[in-house]
Short mmCIF file of N, CA and C in Angstrom, two decimals:
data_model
loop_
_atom_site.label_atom_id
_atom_site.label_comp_id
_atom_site.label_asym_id
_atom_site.label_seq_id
_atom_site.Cartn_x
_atom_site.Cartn_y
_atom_site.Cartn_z
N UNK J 860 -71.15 60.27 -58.41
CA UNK J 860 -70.96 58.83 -58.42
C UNK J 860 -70.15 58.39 -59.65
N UNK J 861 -70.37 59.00 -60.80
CA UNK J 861 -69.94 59.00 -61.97
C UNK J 861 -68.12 58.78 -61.80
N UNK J 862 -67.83 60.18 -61.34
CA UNK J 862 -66.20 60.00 -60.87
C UNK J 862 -65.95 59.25 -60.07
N UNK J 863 -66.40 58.89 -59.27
CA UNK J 863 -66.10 57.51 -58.24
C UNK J 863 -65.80 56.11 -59.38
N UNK J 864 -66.71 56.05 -59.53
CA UNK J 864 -66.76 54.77 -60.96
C UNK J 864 -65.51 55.00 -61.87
N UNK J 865 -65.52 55.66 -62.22
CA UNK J 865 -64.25 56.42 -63.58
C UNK J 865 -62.92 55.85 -62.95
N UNK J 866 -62.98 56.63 -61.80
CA UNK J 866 -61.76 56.60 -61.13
C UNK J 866 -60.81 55.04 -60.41
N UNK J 867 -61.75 54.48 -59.92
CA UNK J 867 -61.43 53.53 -58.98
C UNK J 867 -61.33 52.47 -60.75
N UNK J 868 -62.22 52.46 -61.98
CA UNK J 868 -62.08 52.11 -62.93
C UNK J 868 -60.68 52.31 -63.79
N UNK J 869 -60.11 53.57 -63.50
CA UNK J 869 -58.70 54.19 -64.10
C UNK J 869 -57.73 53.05 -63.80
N UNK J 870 -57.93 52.92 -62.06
CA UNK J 870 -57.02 52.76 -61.27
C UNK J 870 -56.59 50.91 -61.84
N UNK J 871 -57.73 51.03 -61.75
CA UNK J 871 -58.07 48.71 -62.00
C UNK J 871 -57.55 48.62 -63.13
N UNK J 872 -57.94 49.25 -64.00
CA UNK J 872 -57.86 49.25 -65.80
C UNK J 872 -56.40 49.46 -65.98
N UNK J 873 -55.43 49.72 -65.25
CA UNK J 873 -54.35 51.13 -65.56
C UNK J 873 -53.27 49.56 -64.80
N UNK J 874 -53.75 49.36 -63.91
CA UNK J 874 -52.56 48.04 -63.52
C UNK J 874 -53.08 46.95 -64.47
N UNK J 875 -54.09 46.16 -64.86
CA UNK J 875 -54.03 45.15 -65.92
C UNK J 875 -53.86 45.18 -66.62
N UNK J 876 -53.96 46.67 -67.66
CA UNK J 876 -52.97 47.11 -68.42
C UNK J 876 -51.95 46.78 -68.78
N UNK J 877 -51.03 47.61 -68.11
CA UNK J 877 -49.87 47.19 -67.57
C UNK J 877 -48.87 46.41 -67.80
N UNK J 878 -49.93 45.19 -66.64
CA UNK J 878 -49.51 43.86 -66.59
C UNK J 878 -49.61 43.06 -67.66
N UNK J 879 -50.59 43.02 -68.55
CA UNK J 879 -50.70 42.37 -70.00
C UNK J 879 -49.65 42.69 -70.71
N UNK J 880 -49.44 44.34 -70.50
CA UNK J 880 -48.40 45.16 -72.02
C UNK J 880 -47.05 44.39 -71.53
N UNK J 881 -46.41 44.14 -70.01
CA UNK J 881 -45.34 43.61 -69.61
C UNK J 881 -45.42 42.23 -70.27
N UNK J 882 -46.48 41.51 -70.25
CA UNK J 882 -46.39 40.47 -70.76
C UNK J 882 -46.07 39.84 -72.18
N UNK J 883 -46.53 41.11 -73.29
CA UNK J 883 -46.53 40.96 -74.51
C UNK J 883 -45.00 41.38 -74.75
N UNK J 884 -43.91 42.04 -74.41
CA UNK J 884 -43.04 42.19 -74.32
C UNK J 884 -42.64 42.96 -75.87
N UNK J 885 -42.88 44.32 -75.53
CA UNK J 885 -43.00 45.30 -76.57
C UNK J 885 -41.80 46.10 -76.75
N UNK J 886 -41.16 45.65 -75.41
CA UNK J 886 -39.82 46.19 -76.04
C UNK J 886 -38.67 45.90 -76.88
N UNK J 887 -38.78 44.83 -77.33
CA UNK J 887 -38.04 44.34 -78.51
C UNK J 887 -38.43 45.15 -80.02
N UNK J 888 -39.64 45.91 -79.82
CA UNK J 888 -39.29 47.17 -80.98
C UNK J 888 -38.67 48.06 -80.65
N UNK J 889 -38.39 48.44 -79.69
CA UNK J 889 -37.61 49.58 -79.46
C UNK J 889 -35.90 49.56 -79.37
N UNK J 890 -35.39 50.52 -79.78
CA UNK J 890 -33.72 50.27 -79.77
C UNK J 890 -33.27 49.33 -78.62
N UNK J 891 -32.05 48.85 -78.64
CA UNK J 891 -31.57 48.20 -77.10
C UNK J 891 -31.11 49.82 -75.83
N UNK J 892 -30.86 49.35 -74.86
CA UNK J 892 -30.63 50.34 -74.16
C UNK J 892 -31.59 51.72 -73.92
N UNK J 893 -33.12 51.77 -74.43
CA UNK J 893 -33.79 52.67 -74.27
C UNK J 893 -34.83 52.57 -73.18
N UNK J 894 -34.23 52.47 -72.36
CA UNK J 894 -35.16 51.96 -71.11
C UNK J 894 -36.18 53.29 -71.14
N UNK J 895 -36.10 54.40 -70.84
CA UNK J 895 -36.72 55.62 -70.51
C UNK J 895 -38.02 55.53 -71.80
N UNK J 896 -37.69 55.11 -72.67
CA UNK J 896 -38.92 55.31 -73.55
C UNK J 896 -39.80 54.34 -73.84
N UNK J 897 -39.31 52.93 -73.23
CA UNK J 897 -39.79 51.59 -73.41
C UNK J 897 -40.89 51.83 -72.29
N UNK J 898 -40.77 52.17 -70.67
CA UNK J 898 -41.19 52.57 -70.14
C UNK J 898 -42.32 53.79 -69.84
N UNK J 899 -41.81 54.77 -71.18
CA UNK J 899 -43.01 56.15 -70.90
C UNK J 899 -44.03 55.05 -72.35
N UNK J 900 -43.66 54.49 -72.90
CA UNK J 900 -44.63 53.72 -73.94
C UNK J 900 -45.28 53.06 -73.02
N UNK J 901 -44.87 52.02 -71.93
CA UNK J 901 -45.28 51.07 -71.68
C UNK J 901 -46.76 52.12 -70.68
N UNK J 902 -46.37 53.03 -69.91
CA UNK J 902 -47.23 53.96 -69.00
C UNK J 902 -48.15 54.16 -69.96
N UNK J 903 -47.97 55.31 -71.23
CA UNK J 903 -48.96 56.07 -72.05
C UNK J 903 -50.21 54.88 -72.45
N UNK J 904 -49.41 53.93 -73.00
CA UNK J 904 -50.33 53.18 -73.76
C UNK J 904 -51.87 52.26 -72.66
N UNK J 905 -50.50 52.00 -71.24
CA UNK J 905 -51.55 51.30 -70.73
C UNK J 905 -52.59 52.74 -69.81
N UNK J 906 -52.52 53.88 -69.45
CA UNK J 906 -53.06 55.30 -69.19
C UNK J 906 -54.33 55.13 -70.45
N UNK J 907 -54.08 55.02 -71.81
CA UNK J 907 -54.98 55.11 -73.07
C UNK J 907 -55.93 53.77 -72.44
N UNK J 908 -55.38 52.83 -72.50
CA UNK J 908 -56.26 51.44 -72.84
C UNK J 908 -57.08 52.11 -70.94
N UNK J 909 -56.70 52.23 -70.72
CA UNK J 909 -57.45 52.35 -69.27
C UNK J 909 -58.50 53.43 -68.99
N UNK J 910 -58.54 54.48 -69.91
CA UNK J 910 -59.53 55.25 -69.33
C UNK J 910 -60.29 54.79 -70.97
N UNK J 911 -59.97 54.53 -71.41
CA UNK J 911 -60.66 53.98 -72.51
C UNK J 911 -62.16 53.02 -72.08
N UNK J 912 -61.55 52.25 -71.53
CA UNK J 912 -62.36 51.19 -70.72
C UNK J 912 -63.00 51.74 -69.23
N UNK J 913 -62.55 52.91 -68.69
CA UNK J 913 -63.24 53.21 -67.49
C UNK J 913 -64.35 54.50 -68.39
N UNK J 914 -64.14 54.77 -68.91
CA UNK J 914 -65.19 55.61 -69.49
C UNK J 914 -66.89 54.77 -70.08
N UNK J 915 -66.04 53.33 -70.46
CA UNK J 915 -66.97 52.62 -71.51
C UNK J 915 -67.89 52.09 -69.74
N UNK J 916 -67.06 51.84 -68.49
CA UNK J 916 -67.00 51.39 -67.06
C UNK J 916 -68.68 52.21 -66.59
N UNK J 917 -68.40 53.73 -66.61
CA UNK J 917 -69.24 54.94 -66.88
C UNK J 917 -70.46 54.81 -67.55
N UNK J 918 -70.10 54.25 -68.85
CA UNK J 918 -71.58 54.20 -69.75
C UNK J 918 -72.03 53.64 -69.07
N UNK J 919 -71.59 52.44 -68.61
CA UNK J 919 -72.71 51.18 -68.35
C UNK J 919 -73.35 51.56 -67.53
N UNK J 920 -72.68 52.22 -66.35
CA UNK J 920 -73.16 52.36 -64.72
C UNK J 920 -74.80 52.87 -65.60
N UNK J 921 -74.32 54.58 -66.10
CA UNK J 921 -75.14 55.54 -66.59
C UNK J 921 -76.52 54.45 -67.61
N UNK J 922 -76.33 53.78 -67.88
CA UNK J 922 -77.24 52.59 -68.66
C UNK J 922 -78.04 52.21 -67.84
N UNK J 923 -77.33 51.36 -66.69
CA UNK J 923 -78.29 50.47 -65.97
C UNK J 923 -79.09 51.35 -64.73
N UNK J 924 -77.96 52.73 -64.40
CA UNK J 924 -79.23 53.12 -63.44
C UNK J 924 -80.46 54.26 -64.24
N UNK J 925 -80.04 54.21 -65.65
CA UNK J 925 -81.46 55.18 -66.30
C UNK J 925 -82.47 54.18 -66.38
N UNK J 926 -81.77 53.16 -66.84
CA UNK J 926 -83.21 51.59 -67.11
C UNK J 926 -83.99 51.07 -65.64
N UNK J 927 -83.36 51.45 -64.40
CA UNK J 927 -83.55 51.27 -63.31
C UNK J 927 -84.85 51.85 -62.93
#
């Protein structure tokens, strides 16, 4: 059940991500014309923030069904 949670958590976490990091508009640190790396930043970082949060997704489950 654990990976079910994680996963479908990756998935959610990994597009709002994303969509926030597009929003903050992070590529103005990066050189002009570096699309390829603005892009593997924009993936890695929101991949980090996402299992970051599907793991923390995990604890909880693992919390509320031991207190259960």
């Amino acid at each position: 059940m654990d990976d079910v949670i994680y996963f479908v958590s990756l998935m959610v976490f990994f597009a709002v991500s994303l969509r926030v990091l597009r929003a903050v508009h992070i590529e103005s640190k990066f050189e002009k014309m570096k699309i390829w790396e603005i892009k593997t930043a924009y993936f890695l970082i929101s991949l980090i923030f996402a299992h970051m949060l599907a793991e923390i997704m995990v604890k909880l489950s693992q919390l509320l069904t031991n207190n259960m």
